[in-house]
Amino acid sequence: MTAAPDEASPAPDEVGSTPAEASPIFDEAIPAPGDDALACGEVAPMLVDAMVGLWRGGMTYRRTFPGRADQIPEARRFVRFLLEDSPRRDDAEQIVAELAANAVAHTASGQPHGTFIVEVTRRTTAIRVTVYDCGWGATPRFAPRRDADALAEDGRGLALVAGLAVRVGVRGTQAVGHAVWAELPPR
């Protein structure tokens, strides 16, 4: 036996409709239950873009790490966590590893009590990974070194970063530190 609708109740399409029924953004954006387009726990890219697009300039996350080599894997985990839903997470993780390793090896960040900061900015148009160092080291250069030994075990990190990214850059000085950044497309 079903109850008759209360005459004072609004019609379903006026008030009390679900967001999926009321908003056109949900039309075909979220797979229906049982649809295997997204695995359990995954988020539709359209929803990620909608969330990131809520903030002018994107969403920015920062974390400070002690300036030690054992913190580079922690920086990688931080970036991986923030970009878990992004197909570019592996590239971003490699970029932060290279930039953090340079900060620790070549600047005051690697000295006792030194630190480095990892910043990830997500916009709908790009993902930017930035590593801030404590300065007092060489200014990073993305141009290939002419004097580089082809068999050397180091000296290729910034070239790798430049190869993975669509844009790279450096700002700052030796006195105050550098911000070394790389941008990736979101997909």
Coordinates of C-alpha atoms in Angstrom, one line a residue:
M1 CA 0.0 0.0 0.0
T2 CA 1.4 3.4 -1.0
A3 CA 0.6 6.6 0.7
A4 CA -0.9 9.4 -1.3
P5 CA 1.4 12.4 -1.8
D6 CA 0.7 15.2 0.7
E7 CA -0.9 18.1 -1.1
A8 CA 1.5 20.5 0.7
S9 CA 4.6 18.7 -0.6
P10 CA 6.3 20.3 -3.6
A11 CA 6.6 18.5 -6.9
P12 CA 9.8 16.4 -7.2
D13 CA 11.2 18.7 -9.9
E14 CA 10.8 21.9 -7.8
V15 CA 12.5 21.3 -4.5
G16 CA 14.3 18.4 -3.1
S17 CA 15.6 17.0 -6.3
T18 CA 19.0 15.4 -6.1
P19 CA 22.0 17.3 -7.5
A20 CA 22.3 14.8 -10.3
E21 CA 18.8 15.7 -11.4
A22 CA 19.0 19.5 -10.8
S23 CA 22.4 20.3 -12.3
P24 CA 23.4 19.8 -16.0
I25 CA 27.1 19.3 -14.9
F26 CA 26.3 15.8 -13.8
D27 CA 24.8 14.8 -17.2
E28 CA 27.0 11.8 -18.3
A29 CA 29.9 13.0 -16.1
I30 CA 29.5 10.3 -13.5
P31 CA 29.1 6.7 -14.5
A32 CA 26.0 5.0 -13.4
P33 CA 26.3 2.4 -10.6
G34 CA 27.6 -0.8 -12.1
D35 CA 29.2 1.1 -15.0
D36 CA 32.9 0.2 -15.0
A37 CA 34.2 3.4 -16.6
L38 CA 35.8 4.4 -13.3
A39 CA 37.3 2.0 -10.9
C40 CA 36.3 2.1 -7.3
G41 CA 37.9 5.1 -5.6
E42 CA 38.6 7.0 -8.8
V43 CA 37.3 10.4 -9.4
A44 CA 36.0 11.6 -12.8
P45 CA 38.5 14.1 -14.4
M46 CA 35.6 16.5 -15.0
L47 CA 35.0 16.7 -11.2
V48 CA 38.7 17.2 -10.5
D49 CA 38.8 20.1 -13.0
A50 CA 35.6 21.5 -11.5
M51 CA 37.1 21.5 -8.0
V52 CA 40.5 23.0 -9.1
G53 CA 38.6 25.6 -11.1
L54 CA 36.9 26.9 -8.0
W55 CA 40.0 28.8 -6.9
R56 CA 41.5 31.5 -9.1
G57 CA 45.0 30.5 -9.9
G58 CA 44.4 26.9 -9.0
M59 CA 45.0 25.0 -5.7
T60 CA 48.4 25.3 -4.1
Y61 CA 49.9 22.9 -1.6
R62 CA 53.3 23.4 0.2
R63 CA 55.3 21.3 2.6
T64 CA 58.7 22.0 4.2
F65 CA 61.2 19.1 4.4
P66 CA 64.5 18.8 6.4
G67 CA 67.4 19.3 3.9
R68 CA 68.6 15.7 4.0
A69 CA 68.8 13.0 1.2
D70 CA 66.4 10.7 3.2
Q71 CA 63.7 13.3 2.7
I72 CA 63.7 13.1 -1.1
P73 CA 61.5 9.9 -1.1
E74 CA 59.1 11.8 1.3
A75 CA 58.9 14.6 -1.2
R76 CA 58.1 12.1 -3.9
R77 CA 55.3 10.6 -1.7
F78 CA 53.9 14.1 -1.0
V79 CA 53.6 14.8 -4.7
R80 CA 52.3 11.4 -5.5
F81 CA 49.6 11.8 -2.9
L82 CA 48.5 15.2 -4.3
L83 CA 48.4 14.0 -7.8
E84 CA 47.1 10.5 -7.3
D85 CA 44.3 11.0 -9.8
S86 CA 46.5 12.6 -12.4
P87 CA 48.1 10.7 -15.3
R88 CA 51.1 13.0 -14.9
R89 CA 51.9 11.9 -11.3
D90 CA 54.9 9.8 -12.3
D91 CA 56.5 12.7 -14.2
A92 CA 55.8 15.1 -11.4
E93 CA 57.2 12.6 -8.9
Q94 CA 60.4 12.3 -11.0
I95 CA 60.7 16.1 -11.3
V96 CA 60.4 16.7 -7.6
A97 CA 63.0 14.0 -6.9
E98 CA 65.5 15.7 -9.3
L99 CA 64.8 19.2 -8.0
A100 CA 64.9 18.2 -4.3
A101 CA 68.1 16.2 -4.9
N102 CA 69.7 19.3 -6.5
A103 CA 68.6 21.5 -3.6
V104 CA 70.1 19.2 -1.0
A105 CA 73.3 18.5 -3.0
H106 CA 74.1 22.0 -4.3
T107 CA 72.7 24.6 -1.9
A108 CA 72.6 25.5 1.8
S109 CA 69.4 23.4 2.0
G110 CA 71.7 20.3 2.5
Q111 CA 73.6 21.9 5.3
P112 CA 72.8 21.3 9.0
H113 CA 69.4 22.7 9.8
G114 CA 68.8 23.3 6.1
T115 CA 65.4 22.8 4.5
F116 CA 63.7 22.7 1.1
I117 CA 60.1 23.4 0.3
V118 CA 58.0 21.5 -2.2
E119 CA 55.0 23.4 -3.8
V120 CA 52.5 21.8 -6.1
T121 CA 50.0 24.0 -7.9
R122 CA 47.1 22.4 -9.8
R123 CA 45.2 24.4 -12.4
T124 CA 42.9 23.1 -15.0
T125 CA 45.5 24.0 -17.6
A126 CA 48.7 22.9 -15.9
I127 CA 50.4 21.3 -12.9
R128 CA 53.4 23.2 -11.5
V129 CA 56.0 21.6 -9.3
T130 CA 58.3 24.0 -7.5
V131 CA 61.2 23.3 -5.1
Y132 CA 62.5 26.2 -3.0
D133 CA 66.1 25.9 -1.7
C134 CA 68.0 27.9 0.9
G135 CA 70.4 29.5 -1.6
W136 CA 74.2 29.8 -1.4
G137 CA 74.7 27.4 -4.3
A138 CA 75.0 27.6 -8.0
T139 CA 72.1 28.9 -10.0
P140 CA 70.4 26.0 -11.7
R141 CA 70.6 26.0 -15.5
F142 CA 68.4 24.0 -17.8
A143 CA 70.6 24.4 -20.8
P144 CA 72.7 21.4 -21.7
R145 CA 76.3 21.5 -20.5
R146 CA 78.8 21.4 -23.3
D147 CA 81.6 20.2 -21.0
A148 CA 79.5 17.3 -19.6
D149 CA 81.1 13.9 -19.6
A150 CA 78.9 11.4 -21.5
L151 CA 79.8 8.7 -19.0
A152 CA 79.3 10.8 -15.8
E153 CA 76.8 9.6 -13.3
D154 CA 75.5 13.1 -12.6
G155 CA 74.7 16.3 -14.4
R156 CA 71.6 15.2 -16.3
G157 CA 68.8 15.9 -13.8
L158 CA 67.8 19.3 -15.1
A159 CA 67.9 18.1 -18.7
L160 CA 65.5 15.2 -17.6
V161 CA 63.2 17.7 -15.9
A162 CA 63.2 19.9 -19.0
G163 CA 62.4 16.9 -21.1
L164 CA 59.4 15.9 -19.0
A165 CA 58.0 19.4 -18.6
V166 CA 56.4 21.8 -21.1
R167 CA 57.9 24.8 -19.3
V168 CA 60.7 25.2 -16.7
G169 CA 62.2 28.1 -14.9
V170 CA 64.2 29.5 -12.0
R171 CA 63.7 32.6 -10.0
G172 CA 65.6 34.0 -6.9
T173 CA 69.2 34.6 -6.0
Q174 CA 72.0 32.9 -4.1
A175 CA 71.4 35.2 -1.1
V176 CA 67.7 34.4 -0.6
G177 CA 67.4 31.0 -2.4
H178 CA 66.0 29.8 -5.6
A179 CA 62.6 28.6 -6.7
V180 CA 63.1 26.0 -9.5
W181 CA 59.9 25.0 -11.2
A182 CA 58.5 22.8 -13.9
E183 CA 55.1 22.7 -15.5
L184 CA 53.2 19.7 -16.9
P185 CA 50.0 19.6 -18.8
P186 CA 47.2 18.2 -16.6
R187 CA 46.6 15.2 -18.9

